[in-house]
Coordinates of C-alpha atoms and ligand atoms in Angstrom, one line a residue:
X92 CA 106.0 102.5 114.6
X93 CA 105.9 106.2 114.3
X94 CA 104.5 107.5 110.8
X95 CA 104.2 111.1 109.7
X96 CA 100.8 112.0 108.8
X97 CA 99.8 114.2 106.6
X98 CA 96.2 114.8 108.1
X99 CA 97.7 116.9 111.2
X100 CA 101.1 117.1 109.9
X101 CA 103.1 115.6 112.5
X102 CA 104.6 112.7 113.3
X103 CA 102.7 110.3 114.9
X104 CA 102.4 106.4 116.8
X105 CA 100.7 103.9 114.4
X106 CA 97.4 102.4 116.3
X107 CA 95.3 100.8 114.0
X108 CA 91.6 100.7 115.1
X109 CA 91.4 97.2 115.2
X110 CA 94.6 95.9 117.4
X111 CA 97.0 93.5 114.8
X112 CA 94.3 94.5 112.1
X113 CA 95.6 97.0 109.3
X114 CA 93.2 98.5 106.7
X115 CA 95.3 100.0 104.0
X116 CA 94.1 101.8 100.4
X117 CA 96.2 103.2 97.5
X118 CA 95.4 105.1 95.0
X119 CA 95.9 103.3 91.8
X120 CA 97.2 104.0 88.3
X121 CA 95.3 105.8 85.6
X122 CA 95.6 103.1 83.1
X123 CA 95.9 105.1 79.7
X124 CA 100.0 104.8 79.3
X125 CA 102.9 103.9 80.6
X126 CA 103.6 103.9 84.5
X127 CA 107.0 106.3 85.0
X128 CA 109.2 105.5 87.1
X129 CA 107.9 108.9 89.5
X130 CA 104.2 106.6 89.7
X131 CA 106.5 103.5 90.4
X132 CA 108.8 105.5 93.6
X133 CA 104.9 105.8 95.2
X134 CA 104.5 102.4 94.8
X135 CA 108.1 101.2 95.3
X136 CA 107.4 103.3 98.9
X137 CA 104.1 101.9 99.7
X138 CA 105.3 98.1 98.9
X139 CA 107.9 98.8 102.0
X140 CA 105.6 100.2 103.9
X141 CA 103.2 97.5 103.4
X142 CA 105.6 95.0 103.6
X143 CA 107.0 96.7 107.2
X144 CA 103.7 96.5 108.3
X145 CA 103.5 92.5 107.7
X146 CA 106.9 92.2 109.4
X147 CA 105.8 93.9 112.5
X148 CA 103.2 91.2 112.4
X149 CA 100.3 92.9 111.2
X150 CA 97.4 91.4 109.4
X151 CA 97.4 93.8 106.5
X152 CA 94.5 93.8 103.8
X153 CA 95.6 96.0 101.2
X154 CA 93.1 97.6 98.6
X155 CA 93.9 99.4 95.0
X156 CA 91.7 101.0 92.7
X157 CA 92.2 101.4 88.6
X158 CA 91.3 104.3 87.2
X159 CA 89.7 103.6 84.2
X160 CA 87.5 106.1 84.1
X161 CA 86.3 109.5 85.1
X162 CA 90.4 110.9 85.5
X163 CA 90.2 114.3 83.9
X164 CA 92.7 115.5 82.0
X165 CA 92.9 118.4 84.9
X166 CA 92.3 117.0 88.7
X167 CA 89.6 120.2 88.6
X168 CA 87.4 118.0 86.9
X169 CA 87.8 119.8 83.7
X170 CA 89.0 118.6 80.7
X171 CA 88.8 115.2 79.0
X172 CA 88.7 111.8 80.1
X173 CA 92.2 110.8 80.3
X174 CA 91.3 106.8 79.3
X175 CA 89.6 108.9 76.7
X176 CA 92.3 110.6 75.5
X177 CA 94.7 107.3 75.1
X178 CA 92.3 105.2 73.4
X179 CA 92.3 108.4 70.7
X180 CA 95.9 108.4 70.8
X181 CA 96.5 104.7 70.1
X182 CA 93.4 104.3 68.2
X183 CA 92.3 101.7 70.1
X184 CA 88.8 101.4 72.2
X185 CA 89.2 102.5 75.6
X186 CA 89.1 98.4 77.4
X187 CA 91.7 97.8 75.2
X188 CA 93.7 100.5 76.5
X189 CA 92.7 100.0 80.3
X190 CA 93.8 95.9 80.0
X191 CA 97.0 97.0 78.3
X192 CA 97.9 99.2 81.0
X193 CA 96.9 97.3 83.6
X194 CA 99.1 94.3 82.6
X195 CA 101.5 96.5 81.9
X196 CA 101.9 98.2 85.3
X197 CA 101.9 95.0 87.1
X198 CA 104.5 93.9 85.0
X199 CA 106.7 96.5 85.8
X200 CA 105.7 95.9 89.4
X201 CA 106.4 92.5 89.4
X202 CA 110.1 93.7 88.0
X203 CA 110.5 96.1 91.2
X204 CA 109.6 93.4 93.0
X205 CA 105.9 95.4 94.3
X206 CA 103.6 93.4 95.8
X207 CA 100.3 93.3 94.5
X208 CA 97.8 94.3 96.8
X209 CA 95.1 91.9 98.2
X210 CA 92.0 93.5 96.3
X211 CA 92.6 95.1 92.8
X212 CA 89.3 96.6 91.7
X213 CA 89.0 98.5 88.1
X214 CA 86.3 101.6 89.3
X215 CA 84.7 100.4 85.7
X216 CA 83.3 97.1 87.9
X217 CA 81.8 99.5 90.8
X218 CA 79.6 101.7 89.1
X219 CA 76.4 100.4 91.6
X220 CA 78.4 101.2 94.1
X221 CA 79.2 104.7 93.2
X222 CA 75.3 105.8 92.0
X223 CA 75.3 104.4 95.8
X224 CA 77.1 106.6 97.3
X225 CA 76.3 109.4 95.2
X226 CA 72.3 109.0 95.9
X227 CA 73.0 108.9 99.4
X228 CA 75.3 112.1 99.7
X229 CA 72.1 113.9 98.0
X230 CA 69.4 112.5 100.1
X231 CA 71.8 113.7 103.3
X232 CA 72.6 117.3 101.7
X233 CA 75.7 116.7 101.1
X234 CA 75.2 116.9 97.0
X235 CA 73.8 119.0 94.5
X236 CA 72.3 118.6 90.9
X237 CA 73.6 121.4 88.4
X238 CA 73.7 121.6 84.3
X239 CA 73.1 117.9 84.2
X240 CA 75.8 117.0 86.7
X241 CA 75.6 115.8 90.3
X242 CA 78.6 117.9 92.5
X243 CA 79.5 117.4 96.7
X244 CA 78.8 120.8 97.8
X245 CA 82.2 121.7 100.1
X246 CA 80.6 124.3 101.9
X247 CA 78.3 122.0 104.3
X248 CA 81.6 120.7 105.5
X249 CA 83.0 122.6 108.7
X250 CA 86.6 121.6 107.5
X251 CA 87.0 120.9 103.8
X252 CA 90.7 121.8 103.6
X253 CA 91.7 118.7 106.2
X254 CA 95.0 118.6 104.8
X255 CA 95.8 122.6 106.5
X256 CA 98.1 123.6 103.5
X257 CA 95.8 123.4 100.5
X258 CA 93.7 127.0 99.6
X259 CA 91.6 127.9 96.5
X260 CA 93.8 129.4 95.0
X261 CA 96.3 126.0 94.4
X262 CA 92.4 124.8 93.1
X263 CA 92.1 128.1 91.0
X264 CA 95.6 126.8 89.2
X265 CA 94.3 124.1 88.2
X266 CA 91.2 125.5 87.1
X267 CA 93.2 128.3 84.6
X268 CA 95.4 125.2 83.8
X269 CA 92.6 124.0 81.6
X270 CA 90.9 127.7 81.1
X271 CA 87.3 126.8 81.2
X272 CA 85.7 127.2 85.2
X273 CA 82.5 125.3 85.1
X274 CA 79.5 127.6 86.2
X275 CA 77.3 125.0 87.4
X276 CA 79.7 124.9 91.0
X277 CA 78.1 126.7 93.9
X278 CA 81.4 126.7 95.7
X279 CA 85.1 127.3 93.9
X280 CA 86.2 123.8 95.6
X281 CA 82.9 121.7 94.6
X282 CA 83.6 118.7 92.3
X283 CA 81.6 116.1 90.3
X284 CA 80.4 113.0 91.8
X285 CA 78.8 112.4 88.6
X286 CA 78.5 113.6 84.7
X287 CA 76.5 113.5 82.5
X288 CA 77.1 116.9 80.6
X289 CA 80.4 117.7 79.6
X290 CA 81.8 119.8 77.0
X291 CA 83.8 116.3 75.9
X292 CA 80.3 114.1 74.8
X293 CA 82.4 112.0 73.2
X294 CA 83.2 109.9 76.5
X295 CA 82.9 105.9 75.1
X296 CA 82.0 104.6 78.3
X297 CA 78.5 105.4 80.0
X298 CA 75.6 103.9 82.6
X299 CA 72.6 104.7 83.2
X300 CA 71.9 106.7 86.8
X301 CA 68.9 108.2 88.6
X302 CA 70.5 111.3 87.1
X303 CA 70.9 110.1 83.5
X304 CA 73.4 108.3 81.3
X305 CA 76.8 109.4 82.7
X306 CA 80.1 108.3 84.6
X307 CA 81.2 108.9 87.8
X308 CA 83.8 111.5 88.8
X309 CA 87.4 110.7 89.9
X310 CA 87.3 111.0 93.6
X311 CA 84.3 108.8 94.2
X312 CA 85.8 105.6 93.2
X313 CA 88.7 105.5 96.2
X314 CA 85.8 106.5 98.4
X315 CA 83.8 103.8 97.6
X316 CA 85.8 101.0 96.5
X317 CA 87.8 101.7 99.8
X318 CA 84.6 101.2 101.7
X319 CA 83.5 97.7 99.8
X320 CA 86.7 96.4 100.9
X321 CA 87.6 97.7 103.8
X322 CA 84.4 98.9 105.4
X323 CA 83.7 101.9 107.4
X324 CA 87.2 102.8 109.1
X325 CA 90.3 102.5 106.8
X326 CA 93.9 102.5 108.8
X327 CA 96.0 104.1 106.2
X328 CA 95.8 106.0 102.9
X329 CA 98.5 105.9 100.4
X330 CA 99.5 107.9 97.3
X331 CA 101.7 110.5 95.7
X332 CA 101.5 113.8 97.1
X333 CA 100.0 115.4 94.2
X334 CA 96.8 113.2 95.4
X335 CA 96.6 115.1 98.7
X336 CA 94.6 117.6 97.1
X337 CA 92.1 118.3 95.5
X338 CA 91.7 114.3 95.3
X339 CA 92.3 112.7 98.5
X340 CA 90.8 116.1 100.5
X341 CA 87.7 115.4 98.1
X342 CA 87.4 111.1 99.2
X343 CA 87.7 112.6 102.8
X344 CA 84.6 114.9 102.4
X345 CA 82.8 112.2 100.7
X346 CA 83.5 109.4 102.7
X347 CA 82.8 111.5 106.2
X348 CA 80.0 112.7 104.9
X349 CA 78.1 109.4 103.7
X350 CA 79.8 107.6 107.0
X351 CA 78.9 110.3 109.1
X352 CA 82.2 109.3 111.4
X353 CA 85.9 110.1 110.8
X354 CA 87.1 108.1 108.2
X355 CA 91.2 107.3 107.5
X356 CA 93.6 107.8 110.8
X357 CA 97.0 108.1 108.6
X358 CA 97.6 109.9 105.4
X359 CA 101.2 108.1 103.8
X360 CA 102.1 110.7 100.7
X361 CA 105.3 109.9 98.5
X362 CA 107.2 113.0 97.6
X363 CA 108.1 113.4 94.0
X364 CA 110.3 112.1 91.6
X365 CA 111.7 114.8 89.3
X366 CA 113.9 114.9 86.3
X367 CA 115.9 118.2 85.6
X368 CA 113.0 119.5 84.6
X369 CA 110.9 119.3 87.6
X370 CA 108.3 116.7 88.6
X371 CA 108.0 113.9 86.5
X372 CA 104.9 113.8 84.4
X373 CA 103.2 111.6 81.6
X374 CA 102.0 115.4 79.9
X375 CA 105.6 115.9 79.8
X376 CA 105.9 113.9 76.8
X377 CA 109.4 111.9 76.8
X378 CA 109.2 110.1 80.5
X379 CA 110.8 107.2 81.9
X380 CA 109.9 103.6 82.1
X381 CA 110.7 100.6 83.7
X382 CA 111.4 99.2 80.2
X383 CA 113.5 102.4 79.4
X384 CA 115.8 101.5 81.9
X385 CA 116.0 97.7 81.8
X386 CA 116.8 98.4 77.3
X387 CA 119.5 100.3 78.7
X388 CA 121.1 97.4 80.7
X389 CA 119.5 97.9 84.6
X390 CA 118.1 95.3 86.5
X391 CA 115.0 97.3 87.8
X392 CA 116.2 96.6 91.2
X393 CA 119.0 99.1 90.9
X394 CA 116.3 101.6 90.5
X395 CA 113.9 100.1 93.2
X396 CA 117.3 100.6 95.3
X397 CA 117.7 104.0 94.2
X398 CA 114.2 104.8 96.0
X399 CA 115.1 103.2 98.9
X400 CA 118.1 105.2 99.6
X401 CA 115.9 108.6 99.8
X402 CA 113.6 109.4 102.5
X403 CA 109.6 109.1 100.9
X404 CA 108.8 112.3 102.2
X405 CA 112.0 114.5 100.5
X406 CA 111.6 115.1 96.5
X407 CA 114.2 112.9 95.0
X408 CA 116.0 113.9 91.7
X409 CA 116.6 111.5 89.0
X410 CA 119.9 111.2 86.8
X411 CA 121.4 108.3 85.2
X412 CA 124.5 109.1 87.1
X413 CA 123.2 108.6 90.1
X414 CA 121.4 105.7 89.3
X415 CA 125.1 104.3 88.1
X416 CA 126.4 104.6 91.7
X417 CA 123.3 103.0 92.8
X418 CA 124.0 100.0 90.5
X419 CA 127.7 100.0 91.4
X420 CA 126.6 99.6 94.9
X421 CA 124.3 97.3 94.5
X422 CA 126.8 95.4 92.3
X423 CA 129.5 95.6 95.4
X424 CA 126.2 94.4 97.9
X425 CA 125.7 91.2 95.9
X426 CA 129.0 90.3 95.5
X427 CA 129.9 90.6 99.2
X428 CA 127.0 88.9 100.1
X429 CA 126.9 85.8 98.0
X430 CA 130.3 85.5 99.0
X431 CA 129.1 84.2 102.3
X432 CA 129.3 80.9 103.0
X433 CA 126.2 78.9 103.2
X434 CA 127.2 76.3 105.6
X435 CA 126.0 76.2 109.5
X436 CA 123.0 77.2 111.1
X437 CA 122.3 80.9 111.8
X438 CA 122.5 81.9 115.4
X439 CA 119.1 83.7 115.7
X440 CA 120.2 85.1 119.4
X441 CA 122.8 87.1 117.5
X442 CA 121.0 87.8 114.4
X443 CA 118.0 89.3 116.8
X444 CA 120.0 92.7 117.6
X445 CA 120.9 93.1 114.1
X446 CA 117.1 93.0 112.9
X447 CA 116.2 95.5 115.6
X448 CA 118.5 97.4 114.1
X449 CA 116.8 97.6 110.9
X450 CA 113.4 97.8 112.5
X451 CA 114.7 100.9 114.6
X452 CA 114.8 102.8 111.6
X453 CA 111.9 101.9 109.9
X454 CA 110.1 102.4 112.5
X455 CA 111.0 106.1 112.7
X456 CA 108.7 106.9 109.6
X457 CA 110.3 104.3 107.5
X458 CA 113.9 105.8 107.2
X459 CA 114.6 103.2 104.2
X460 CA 118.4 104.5 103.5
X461 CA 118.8 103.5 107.3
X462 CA 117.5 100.3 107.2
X463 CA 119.9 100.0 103.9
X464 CA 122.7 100.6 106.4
X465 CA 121.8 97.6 108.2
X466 CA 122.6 95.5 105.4
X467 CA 126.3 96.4 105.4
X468 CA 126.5 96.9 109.8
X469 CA 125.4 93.0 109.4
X470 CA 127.7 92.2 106.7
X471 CA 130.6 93.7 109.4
X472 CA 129.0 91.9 112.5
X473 CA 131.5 89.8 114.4
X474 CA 129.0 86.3 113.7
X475 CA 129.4 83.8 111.1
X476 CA 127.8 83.9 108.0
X477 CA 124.7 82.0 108.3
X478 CA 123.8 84.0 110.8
X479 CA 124.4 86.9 108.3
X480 CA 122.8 85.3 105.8
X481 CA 119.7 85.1 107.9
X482 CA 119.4 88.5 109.1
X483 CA 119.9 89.9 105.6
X484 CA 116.9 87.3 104.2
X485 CA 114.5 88.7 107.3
X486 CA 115.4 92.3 105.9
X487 CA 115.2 91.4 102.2
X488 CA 111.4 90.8 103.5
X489 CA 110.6 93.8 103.5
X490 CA 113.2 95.7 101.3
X491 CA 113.0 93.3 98.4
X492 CA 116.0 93.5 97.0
X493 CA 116.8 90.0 96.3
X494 CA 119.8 90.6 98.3
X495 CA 120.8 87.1 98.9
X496 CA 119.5 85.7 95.3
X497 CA 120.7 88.8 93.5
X498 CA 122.1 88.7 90.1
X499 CA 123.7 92.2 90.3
X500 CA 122.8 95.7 88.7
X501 CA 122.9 94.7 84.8
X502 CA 120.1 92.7 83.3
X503 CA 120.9 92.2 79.9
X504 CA 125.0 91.9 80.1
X505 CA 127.5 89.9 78.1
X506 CA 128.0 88.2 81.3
X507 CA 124.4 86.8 81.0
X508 CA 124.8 83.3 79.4
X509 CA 121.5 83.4 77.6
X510 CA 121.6 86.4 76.2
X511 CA 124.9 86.1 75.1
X512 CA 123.9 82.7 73.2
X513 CA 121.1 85.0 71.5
X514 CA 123.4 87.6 70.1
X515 CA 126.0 85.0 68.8
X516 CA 123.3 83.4 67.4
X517 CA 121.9 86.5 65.5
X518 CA 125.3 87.4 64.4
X519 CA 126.0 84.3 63.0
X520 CA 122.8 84.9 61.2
X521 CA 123.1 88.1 60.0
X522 CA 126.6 86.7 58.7
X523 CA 124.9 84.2 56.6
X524 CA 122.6 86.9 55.5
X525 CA 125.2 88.8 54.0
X526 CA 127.4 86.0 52.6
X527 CA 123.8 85.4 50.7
X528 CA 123.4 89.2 50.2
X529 CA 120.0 89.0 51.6
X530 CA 119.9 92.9 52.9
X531 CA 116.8 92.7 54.4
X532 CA 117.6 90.2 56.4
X533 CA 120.8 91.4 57.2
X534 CA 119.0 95.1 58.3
X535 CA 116.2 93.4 60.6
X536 CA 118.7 91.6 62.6
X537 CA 120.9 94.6 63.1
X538 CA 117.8 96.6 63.6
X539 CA 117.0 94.3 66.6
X540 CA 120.2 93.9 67.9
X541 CA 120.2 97.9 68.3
X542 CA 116.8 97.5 69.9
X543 CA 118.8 95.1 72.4
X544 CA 121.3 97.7 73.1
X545 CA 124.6 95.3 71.3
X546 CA 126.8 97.1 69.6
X547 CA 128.5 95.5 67.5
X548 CA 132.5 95.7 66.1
X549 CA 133.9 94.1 63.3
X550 CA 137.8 93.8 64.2
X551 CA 140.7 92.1 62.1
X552 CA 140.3 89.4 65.0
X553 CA 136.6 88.7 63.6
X554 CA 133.0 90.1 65.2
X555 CA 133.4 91.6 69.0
X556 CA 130.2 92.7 70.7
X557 CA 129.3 94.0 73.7
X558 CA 126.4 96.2 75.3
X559 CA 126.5 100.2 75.7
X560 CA 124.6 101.5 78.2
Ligands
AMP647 P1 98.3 108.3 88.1 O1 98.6 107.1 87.3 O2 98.6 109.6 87.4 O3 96.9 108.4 88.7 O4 99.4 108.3 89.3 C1 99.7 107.2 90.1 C2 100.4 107.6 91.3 O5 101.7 108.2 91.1 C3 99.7 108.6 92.2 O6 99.8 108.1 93.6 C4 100.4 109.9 92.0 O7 100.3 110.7 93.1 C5 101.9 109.4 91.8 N1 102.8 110.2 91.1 C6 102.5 111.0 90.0 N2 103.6 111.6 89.5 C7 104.6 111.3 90.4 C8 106.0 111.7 90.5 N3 106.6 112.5 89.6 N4 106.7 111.2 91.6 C9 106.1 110.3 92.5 N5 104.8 109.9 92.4 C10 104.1 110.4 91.4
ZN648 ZN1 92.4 107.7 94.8

């Protein structure tokens, strides 16, 4: 398979270092909201790759961290604890906050149909591991202790800036993006392996360290829960590209420098989602959920879909109108394809050159709209339907579509027999409700029928309902 990797920027073979063995880490969610749906095209894009991976036969042990601490509210290391900063915001302690999020971000995975990775490790359960990793960085040099905190000193590194197009000055944004530069940094790029003085003391969650009662810095975490589970070479690296720096260059000069041997071989970053205002954000305010779009009537898929038909490495723009032709498509997809006959026995001699040409184009650094293509080439392929049928399942492996189980682009519809049952059943209730004049009644049912997206019409032939979108 040929991958384009960021560390050298070119497009390269995949060779694992272990033949048939693949090593593979993502970066996480911060758990203090919402995922949006520009976190869940990184993770929609990493589940294929992962999933392409298996299909090629690989043995793939795949690793995420949660951020539940240490995230600044800046990437510079400035600012407040972003677990911090939810807890405030729902008044709730910060554990609470991390365990809601971290249900709710599988859940929404679970809806996209995104695996969940082999290991999931909170970097709340690893903090031996970090005062670990951190002590031995100092005893080799690599460290320093200012002001209370412990920081990686960049300049005992020949190459800091692996990535090539990163400088200080995209670091120096990020700095005036939260005004204050800290003064205790030798070097513009240094960051904190550890705090334990910060202008925020308010942090709820601290240990004890050789350095003092404190919590670990963002970047360590991926450097070291990557190494409990995957050991001392990793395969590939996975995350948005807004991680590639300072983050990801910052787990490279950690992990190199406590290994003392080159670390990751591939670097997979997800280009953006945006919205018309630019590049999706949780700061942003109003942002786009999974739940968002399934209240609206989309079966998550559409949007899972949506991904798939953009290359991972080109910024994709979000609109609902273009997520409407997506569901119209995949409406049209299900349709033809559970109009195939069941019957017969697939021919796998034929189906093979049908598959090949789904694996041709994902393995040209996963061209996903490509391999979508091959859905509709087999659908046209002069074999008989089982064999169809059978291709279409081996390729559903990987994109996840539920292409032969589908249930087409709108969850909540008035086609949907259960949900219908529920709305008659409320209206006949808020009927009643009125006949009785109990108002209040009356009000919460409409109130929740609105929250289920039902408008509904009262006509001279009686009560017609039916779901906007
Ligand atoms: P976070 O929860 O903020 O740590 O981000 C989780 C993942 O989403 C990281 O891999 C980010 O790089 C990625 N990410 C953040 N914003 C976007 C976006 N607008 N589009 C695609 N990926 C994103
Ligand atoms: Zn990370």
């Amino acid at each position: 398979m040929i991958l384009y990797n960021s560390l050298g920027q070119t497009k390269q073979e995949f060779v694992p270092h272990t033949p048939g063995k693949v090593n593979m880490y993502t970066c996480g969610p911060t758990v203090y909201h919402y995922a949006h749906i520009g976190n869940l095209r990184t993770y929609i894009m990493e589940d294929v790759l992962e999933k392409y991976l298996r299909f090629l036969g690989y043995d793939v042990n795949r690793v995420m961290n949660i951020t539940d601490v240490g995230h600044l509210t800046s990437d510079a290391d400035t600012g407040e604890d972003k677990m911090l900063a939810g807890a405030k915001r729902e008044h709730k302690t910060v554990l609470e906050i991390a365990k809601f999020y971290t249900d709710a971000f599988f859940k929404d995975c679970e809806k996209l149909n995104i695996k969940r990775p082999d290991v999931v490790e909170p970097a709340t359960n690893c903090i031996d591991d970090f005062i670990n990793m951190i002590s031995v960085l100092l005893d080799k040099g690599y460290a320093y202790i200012a002001g209370g905190n412990v920081y990686f000193d960049t300049s005992k590194l020949d190459n800091y800036y692996v990535f090539g197009n990163m400088n200080e000055e995209d670091l120096a944004v990020g700095v005036r993006d939260s005004v204050e530069e800290d003064v205790n940094k030798r070097n513009k790029a240094d960051f904190v392996l550890w705090f334990t003085k910060s202008k925020f003391d308010s942090q709820e969650l601290k240990w004890e360290s050789p350095w003092g009662l404190g919590y670990p810095g963002w970047h360590i975490e991926c450097s070291c829960i990557s190494y409990k589970h995957n050991g001392e070479y990793l395969d590939i690296h996975c995350g948005g590209i807004d991680n590639a720096f300072p983050h990801h260059t910052n787990e490279i000069a950690q992990s190199e420098a406590f290994l003392g041997h080159p670390w990751c071989k591939y670097w997979f970053h997800v280009l953006h989602l945006n919205d018309a205002r630019g590049k999706m954000s949780k700061s942003k305010g109003d942002f786009l959920t999974v739940s968002l779009l399934e209240s609206k009537g989309y079966n998550p898929l559409v949007y899972r879909m949506f991904c798939l038909q953009s290359h991972y490495r080109k910024p994709l723009t979000f609109s609902y109108e273009s997520l409407d032709n997506t569901a119209k498509a995949y409406d049209k997809l299900i349709n033809r394809i559970s109009a195939l006959s069941k019957a017969g026995e697939p021919d796998l001699d034929k189906a093979k050159p049908l598959i090949d040409s789904f694996k041709e184009a994902l393995d040209n650094d996963l061209n996903t709209s490509l391999g979508l293509t091959s859905v509709y080439d087999i659908l046209k392929a002069d074999v008989d339907d089982a064999t169809k049928l059978y291709a279409i399942n081996e390729i559903d492996k990987v994109l996840s579509l539920d292409l032969t189980s589908g249930k087409g682009a709108t969850v909540k519809a008035e086609t949907d027999d259960e949900f219908a049952a529920e709305v008659e059943k409320l209206i006949e209730e808020r009927t009643k409700a009125r006949a009785e004049k109990d108002w209040a009644t009356a009000d919460a049912i409409r109130d929740k029928l609105k929250d289920m997206n039902v408008v509904v019409v009262d006509t001279k032939d009686g009560i017609e309902w039916h779901v906007e979108k």
